[in-house]
PDB file of N, CA and C in Angstrom:
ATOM      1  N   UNK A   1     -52.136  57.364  -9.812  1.00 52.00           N
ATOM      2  CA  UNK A   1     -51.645  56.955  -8.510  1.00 52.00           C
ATOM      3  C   UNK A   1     -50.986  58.144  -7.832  1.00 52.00           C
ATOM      4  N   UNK A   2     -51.131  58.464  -6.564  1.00 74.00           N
ATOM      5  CA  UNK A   2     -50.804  59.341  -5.582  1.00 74.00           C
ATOM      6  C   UNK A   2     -49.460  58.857  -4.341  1.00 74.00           C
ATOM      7  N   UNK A   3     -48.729  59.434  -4.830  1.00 90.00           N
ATOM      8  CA  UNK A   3     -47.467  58.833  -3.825  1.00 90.00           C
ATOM      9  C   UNK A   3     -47.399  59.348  -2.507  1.00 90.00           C
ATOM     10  N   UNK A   4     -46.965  59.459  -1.803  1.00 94.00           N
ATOM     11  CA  UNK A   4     -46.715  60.183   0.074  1.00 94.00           C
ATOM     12  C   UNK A   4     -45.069  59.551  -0.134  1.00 94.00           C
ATOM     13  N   UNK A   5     -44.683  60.799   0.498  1.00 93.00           N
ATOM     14  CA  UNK A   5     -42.877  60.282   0.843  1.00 93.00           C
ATOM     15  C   UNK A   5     -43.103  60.539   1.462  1.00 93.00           C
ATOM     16  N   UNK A   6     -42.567  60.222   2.850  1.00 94.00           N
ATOM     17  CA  UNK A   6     -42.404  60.044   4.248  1.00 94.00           C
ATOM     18  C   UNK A   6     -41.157  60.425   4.303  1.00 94.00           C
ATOM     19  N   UNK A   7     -40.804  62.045   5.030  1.00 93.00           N
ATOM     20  CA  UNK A   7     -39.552  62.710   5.125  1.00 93.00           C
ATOM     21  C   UNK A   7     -38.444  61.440   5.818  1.00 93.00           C
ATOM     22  N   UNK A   8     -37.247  61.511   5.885  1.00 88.00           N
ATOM     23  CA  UNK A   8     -36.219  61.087   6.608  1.00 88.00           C
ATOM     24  C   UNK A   8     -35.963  61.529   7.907  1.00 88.00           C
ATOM     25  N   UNK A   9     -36.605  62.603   8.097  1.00 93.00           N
ATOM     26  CA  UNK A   9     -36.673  63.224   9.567  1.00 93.00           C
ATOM     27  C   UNK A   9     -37.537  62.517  10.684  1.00 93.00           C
ATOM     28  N   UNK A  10     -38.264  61.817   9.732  1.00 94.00           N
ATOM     29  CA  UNK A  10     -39.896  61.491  10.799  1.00 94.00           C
ATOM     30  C   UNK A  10     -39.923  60.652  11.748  1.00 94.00           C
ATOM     31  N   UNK A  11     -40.291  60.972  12.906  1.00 95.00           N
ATOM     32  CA  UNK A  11     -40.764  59.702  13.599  1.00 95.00           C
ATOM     33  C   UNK A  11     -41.653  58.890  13.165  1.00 95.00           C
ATOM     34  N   UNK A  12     -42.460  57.593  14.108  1.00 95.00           N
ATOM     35  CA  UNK A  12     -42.800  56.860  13.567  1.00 95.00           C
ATOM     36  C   UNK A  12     -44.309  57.537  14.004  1.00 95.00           C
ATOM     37  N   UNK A  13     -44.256  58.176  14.857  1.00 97.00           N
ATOM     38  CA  UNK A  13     -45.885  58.918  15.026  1.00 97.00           C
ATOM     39  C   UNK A  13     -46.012  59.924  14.130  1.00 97.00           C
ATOM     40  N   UNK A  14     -45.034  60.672  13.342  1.00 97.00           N
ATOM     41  CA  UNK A  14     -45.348  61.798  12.256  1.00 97.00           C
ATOM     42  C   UNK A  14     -45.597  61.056  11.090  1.00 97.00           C
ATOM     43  N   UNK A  15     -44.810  59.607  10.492  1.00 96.00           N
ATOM     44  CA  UNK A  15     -44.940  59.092   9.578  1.00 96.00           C
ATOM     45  C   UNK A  15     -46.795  58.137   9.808  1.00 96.00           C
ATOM     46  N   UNK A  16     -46.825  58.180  10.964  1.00 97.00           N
ATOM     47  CA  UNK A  16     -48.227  57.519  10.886  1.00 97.00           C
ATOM     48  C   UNK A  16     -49.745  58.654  10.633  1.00 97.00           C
ATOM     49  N   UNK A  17     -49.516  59.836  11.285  1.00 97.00           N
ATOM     50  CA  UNK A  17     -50.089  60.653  10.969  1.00 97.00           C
ATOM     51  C   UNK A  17     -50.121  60.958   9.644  1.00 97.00           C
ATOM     52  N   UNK A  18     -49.163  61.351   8.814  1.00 97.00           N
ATOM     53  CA  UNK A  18     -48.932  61.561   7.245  1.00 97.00           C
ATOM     54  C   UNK A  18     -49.861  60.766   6.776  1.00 97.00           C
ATOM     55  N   UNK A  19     -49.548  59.129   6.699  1.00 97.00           N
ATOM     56  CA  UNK A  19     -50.090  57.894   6.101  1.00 97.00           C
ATOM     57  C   UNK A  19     -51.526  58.341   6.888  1.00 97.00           C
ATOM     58  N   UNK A  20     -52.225  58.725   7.742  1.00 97.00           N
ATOM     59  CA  UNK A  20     -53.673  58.864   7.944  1.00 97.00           C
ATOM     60  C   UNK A  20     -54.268  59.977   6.983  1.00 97.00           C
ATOM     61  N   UNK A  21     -53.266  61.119   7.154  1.00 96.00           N
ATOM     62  CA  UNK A  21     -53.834  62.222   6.357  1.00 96.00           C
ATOM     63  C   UNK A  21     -54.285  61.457   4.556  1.00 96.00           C
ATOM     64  N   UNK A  22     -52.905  60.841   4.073  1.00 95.00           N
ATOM     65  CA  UNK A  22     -53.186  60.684   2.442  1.00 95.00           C
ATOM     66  C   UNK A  22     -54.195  59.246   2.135  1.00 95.00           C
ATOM     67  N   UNK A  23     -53.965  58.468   2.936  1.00 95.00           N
ATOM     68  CA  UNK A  23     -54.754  56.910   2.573  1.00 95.00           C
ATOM     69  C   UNK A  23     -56.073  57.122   3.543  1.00 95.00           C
ATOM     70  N   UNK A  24     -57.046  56.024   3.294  1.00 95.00           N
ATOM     71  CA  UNK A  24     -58.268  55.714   4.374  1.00 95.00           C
ATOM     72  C   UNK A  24     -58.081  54.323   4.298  1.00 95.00           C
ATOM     73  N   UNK A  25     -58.808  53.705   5.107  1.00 97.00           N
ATOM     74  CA  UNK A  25     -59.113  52.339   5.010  1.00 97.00           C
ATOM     75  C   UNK A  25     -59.927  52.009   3.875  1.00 97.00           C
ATOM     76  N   UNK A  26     -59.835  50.893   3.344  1.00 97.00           N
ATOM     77  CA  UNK A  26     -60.163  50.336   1.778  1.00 97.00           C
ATOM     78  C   UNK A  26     -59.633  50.683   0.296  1.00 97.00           C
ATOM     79  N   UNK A  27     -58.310  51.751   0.699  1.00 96.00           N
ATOM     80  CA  UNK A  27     -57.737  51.841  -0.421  1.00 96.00           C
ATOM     81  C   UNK A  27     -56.481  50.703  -0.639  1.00 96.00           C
ATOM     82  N   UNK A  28     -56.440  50.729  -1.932  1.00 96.00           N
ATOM     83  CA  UNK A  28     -55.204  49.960  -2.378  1.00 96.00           C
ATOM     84  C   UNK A  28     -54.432  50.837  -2.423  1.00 96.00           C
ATOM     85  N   UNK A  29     -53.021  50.243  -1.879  1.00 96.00           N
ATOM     86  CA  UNK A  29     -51.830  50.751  -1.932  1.00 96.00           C
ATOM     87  C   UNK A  29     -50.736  49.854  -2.286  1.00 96.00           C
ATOM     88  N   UNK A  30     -49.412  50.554  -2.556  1.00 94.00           N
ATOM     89  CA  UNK A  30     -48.562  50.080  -2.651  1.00 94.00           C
ATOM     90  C   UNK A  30     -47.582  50.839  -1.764  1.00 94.00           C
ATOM     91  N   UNK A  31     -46.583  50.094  -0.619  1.00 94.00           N
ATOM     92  CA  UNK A  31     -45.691  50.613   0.678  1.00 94.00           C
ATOM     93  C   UNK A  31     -44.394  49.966   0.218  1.00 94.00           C
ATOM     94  N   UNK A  32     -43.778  51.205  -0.082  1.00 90.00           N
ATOM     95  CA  UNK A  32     -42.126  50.867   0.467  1.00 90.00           C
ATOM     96  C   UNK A  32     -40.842  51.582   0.904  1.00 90.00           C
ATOM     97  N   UNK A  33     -40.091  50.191   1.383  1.00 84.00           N
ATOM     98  CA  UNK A  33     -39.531  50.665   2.841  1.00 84.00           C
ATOM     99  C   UNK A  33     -38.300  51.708   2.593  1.00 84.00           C
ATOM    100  N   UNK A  34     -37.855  52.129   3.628  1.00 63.00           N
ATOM    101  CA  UNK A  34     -37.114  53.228   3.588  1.00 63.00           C
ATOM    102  C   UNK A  34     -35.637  52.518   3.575  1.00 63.00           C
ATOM    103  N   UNK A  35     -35.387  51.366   3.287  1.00 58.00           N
ATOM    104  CA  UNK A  35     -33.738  50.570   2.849  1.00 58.00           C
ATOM    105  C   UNK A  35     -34.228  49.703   1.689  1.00 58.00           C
ATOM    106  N   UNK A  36     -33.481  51.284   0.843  1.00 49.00           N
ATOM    107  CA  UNK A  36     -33.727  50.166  -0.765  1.00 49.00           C
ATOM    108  C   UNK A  36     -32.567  49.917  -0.990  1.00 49.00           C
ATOM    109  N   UNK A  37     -32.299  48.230  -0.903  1.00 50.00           N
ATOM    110  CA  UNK A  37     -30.633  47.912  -1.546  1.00 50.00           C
ATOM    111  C   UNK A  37     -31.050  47.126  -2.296  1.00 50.00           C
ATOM    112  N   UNK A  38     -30.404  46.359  -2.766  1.00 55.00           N
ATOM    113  CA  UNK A  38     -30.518  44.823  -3.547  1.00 55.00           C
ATOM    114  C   UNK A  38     -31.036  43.643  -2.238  1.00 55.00           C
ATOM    115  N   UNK A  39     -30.434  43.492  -1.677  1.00 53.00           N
ATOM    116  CA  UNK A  39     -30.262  42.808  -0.269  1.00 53.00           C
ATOM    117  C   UNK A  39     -31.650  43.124   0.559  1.00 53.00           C
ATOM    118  N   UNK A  40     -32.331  44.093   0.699  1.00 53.00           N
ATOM    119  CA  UNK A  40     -33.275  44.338   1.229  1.00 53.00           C
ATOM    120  C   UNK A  40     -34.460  45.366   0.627  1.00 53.00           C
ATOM    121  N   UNK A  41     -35.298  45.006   0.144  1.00 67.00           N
ATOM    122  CA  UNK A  41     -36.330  45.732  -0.403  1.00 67.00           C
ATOM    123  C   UNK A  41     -38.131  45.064   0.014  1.00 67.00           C
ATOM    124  N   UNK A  42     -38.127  46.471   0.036  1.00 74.00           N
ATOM    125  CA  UNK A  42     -39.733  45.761   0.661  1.00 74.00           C
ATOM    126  C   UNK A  42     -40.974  46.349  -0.485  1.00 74.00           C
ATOM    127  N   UNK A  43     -41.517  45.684  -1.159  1.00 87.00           N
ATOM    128  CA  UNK A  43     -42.623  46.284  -1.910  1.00 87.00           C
ATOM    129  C   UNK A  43     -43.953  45.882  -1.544  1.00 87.00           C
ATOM    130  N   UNK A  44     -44.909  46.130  -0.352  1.00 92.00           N
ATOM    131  CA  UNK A  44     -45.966  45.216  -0.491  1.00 92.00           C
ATOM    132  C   UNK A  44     -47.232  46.266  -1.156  1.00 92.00           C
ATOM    133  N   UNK A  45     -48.253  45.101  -1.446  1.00 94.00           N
ATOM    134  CA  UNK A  45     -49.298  46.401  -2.166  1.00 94.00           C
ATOM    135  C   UNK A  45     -50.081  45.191  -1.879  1.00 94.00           C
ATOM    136  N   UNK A  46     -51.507  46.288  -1.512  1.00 96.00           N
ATOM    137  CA  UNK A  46     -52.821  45.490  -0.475  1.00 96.00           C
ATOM    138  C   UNK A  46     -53.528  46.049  -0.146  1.00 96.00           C
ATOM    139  N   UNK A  47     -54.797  45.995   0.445  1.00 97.00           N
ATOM    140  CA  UNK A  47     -55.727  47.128   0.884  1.00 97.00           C
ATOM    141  C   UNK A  47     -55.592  47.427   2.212  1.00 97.00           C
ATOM    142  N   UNK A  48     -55.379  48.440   2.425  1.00 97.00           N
ATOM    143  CA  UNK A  48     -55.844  49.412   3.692  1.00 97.00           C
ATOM    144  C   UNK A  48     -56.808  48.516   4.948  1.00 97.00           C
ATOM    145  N   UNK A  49     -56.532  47.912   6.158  1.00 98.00           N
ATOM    146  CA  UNK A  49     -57.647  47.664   7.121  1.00 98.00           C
ATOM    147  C   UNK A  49     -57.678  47.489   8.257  1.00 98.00           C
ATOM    148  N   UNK A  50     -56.365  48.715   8.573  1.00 97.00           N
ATOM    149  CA  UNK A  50     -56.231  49.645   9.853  1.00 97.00           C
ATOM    150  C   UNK A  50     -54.872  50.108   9.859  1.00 97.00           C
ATOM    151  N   UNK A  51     -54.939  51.457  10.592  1.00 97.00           N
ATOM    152  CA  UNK A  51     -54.266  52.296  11.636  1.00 97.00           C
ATOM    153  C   UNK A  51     -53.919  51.516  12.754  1.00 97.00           C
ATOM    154  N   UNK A  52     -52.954  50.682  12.941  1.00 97.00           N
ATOM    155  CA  UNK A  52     -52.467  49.925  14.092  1.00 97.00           C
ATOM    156  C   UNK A  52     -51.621  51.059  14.853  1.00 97.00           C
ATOM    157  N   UNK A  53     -51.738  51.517  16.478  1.00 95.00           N
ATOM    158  CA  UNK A  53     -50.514  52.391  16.686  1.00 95.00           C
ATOM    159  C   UNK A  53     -49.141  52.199  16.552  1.00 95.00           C
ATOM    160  N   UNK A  54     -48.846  51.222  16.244  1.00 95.00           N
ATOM    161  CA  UNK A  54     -47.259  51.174  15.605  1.00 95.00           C
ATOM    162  C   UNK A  54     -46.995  50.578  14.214  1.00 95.00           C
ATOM    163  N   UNK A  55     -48.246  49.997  13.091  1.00 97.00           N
ATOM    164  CA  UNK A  55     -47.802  49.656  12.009  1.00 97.00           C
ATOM    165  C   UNK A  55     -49.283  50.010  11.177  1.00 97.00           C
ATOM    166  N   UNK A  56     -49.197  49.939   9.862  1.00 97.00           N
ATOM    167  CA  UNK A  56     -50.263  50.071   8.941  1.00 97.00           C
ATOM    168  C   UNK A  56     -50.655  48.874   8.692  1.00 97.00           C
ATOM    169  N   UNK A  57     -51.700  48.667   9.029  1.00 97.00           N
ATOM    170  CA  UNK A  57     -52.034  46.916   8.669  1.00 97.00           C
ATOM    171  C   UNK A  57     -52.973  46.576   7.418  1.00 97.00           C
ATOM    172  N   UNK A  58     -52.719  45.958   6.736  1.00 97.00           N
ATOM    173  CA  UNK A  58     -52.017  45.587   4.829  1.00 97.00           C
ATOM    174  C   UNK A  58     -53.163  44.186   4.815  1.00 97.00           C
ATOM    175  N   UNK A  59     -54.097  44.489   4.465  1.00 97.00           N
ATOM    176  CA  UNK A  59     -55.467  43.168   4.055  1.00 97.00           C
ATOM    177  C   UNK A  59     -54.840  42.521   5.601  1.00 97.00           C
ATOM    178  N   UNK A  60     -55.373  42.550   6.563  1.00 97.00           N
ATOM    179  CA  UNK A  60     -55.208  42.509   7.564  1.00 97.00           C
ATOM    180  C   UNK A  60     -53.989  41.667   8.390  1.00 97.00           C
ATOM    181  N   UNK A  61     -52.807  41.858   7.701  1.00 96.00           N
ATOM    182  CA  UNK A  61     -51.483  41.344   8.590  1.00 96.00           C
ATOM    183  C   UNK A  61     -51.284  42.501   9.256  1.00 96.00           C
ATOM    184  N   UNK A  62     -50.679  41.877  10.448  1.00 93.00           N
ATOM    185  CA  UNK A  62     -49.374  42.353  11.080  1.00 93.00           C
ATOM    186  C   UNK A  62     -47.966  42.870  11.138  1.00 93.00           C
ATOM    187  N   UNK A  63     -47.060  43.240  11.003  1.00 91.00           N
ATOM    188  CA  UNK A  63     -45.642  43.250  10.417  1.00 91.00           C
ATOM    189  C   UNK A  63     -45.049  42.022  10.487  1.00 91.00           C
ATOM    190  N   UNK A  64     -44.519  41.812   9.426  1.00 85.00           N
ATOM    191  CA  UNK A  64     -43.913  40.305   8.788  1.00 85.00           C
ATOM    192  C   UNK A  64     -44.788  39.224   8.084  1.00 85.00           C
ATOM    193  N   UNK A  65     -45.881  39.695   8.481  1.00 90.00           N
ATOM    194  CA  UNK A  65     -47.123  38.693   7.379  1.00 90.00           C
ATOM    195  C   UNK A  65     -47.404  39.863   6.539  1.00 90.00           C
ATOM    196  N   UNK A  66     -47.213  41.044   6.392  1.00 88.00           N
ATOM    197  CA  UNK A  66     -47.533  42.613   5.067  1.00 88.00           C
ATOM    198  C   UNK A  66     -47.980  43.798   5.568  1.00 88.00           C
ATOM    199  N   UNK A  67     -48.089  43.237   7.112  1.00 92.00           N
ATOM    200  CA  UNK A  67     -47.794  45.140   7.411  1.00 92.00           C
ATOM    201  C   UNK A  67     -46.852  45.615   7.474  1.00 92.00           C
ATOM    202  N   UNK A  68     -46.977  47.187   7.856  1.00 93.00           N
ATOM    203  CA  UNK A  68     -45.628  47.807   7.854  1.00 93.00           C
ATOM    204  C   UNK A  68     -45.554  47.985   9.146  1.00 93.00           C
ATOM    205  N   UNK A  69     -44.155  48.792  10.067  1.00 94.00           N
ATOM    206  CA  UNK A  69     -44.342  49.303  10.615  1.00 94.00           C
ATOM    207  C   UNK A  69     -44.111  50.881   9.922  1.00 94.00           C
ATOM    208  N   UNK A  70     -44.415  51.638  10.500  1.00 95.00           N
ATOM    209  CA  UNK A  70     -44.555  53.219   9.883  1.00 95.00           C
ATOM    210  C   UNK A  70     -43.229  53.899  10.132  1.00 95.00           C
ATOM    211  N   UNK A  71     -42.301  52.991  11.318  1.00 92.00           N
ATOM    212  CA  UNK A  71     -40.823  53.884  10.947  1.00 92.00           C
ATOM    213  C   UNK A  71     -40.089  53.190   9.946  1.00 92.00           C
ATOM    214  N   UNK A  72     -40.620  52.490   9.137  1.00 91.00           N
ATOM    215  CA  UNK A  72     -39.952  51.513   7.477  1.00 91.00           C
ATOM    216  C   UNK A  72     -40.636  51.969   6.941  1.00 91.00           C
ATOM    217  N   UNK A  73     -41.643  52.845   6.367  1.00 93.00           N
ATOM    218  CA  UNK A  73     -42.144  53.262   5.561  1.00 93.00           C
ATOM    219  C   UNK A  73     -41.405  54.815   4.952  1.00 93.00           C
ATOM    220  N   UNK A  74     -40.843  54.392   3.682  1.00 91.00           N
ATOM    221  CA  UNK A  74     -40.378  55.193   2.543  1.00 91.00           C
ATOM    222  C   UNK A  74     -41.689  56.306   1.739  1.00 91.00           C
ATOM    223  N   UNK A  75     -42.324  55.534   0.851  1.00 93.00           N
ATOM    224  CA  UNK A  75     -43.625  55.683  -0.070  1.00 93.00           C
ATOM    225  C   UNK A  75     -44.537  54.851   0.269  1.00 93.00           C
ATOM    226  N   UNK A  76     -45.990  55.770   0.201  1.00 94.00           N
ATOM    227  CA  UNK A  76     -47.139  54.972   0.381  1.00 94.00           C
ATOM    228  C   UNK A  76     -47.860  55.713  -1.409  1.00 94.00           C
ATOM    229  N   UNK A  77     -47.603  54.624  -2.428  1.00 92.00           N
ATOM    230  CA  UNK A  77     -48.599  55.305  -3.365  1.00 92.00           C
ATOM    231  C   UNK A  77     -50.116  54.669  -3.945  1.00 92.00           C
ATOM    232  N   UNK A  78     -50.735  55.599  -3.325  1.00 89.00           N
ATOM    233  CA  UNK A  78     -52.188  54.753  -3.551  1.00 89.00           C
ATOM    234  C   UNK A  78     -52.811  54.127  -5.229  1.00 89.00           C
ATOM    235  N   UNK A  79     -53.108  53.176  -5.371  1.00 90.00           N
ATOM    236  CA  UNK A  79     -53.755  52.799  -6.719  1.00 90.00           C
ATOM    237  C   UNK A  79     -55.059  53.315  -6.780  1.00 90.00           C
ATOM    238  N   UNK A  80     -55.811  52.667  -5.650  1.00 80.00           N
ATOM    239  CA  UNK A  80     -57.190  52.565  -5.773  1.00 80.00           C
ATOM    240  C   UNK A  80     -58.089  53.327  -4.678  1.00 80.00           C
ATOM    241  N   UNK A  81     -58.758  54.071  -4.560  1.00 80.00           N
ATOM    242  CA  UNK A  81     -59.444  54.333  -3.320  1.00 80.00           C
ATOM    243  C   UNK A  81     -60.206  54.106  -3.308  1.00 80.00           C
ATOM    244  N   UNK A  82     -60.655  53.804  -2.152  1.00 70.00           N
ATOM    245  CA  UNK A  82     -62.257  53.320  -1.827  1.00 70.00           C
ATOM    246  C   UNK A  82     -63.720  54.326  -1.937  1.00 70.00           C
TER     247      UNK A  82
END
């Protein structure tokens, strides 16, 4: 498995670019968010099936059904590629 950290500096257009450079569509991944507490943690893992311009969209949700948006994105580490 191949991880991507997504600097703390990033916008949400540098963090989306990054996530284009390391993943494609049809890979499995696993995304998580950039507030790891007890209280809030986000782990989702799903396949790749789009570049939305403001979120990564996760076996095809939206944000809050398993996409992300890309300025909550911590780690993207891929399992599987297509």
């Amino acid at each position: 498995m191949t991880d991507l950290t997504i600097p703390a500096d990033a916008d949400a257009n540098r963090a989306k670019a990054l996530v284009e450079e390391h993943i494609e569509i049809g890979d499995i991944v696993t995304v998580r968010d950039a507030e790891r507490t007890e209280d809030h943690q986000m782990d989702i893992t799903g396949e790749v099936t789009g570049f939305e311009p403001d979120y990564l969209e996760i076996d095809g949700n939206s944000p809050g059904e398993g996409g992300v948006r890309y300025d909550e994105i911590q780690t993207v580490g891929q399992i599987e590629s297509s």
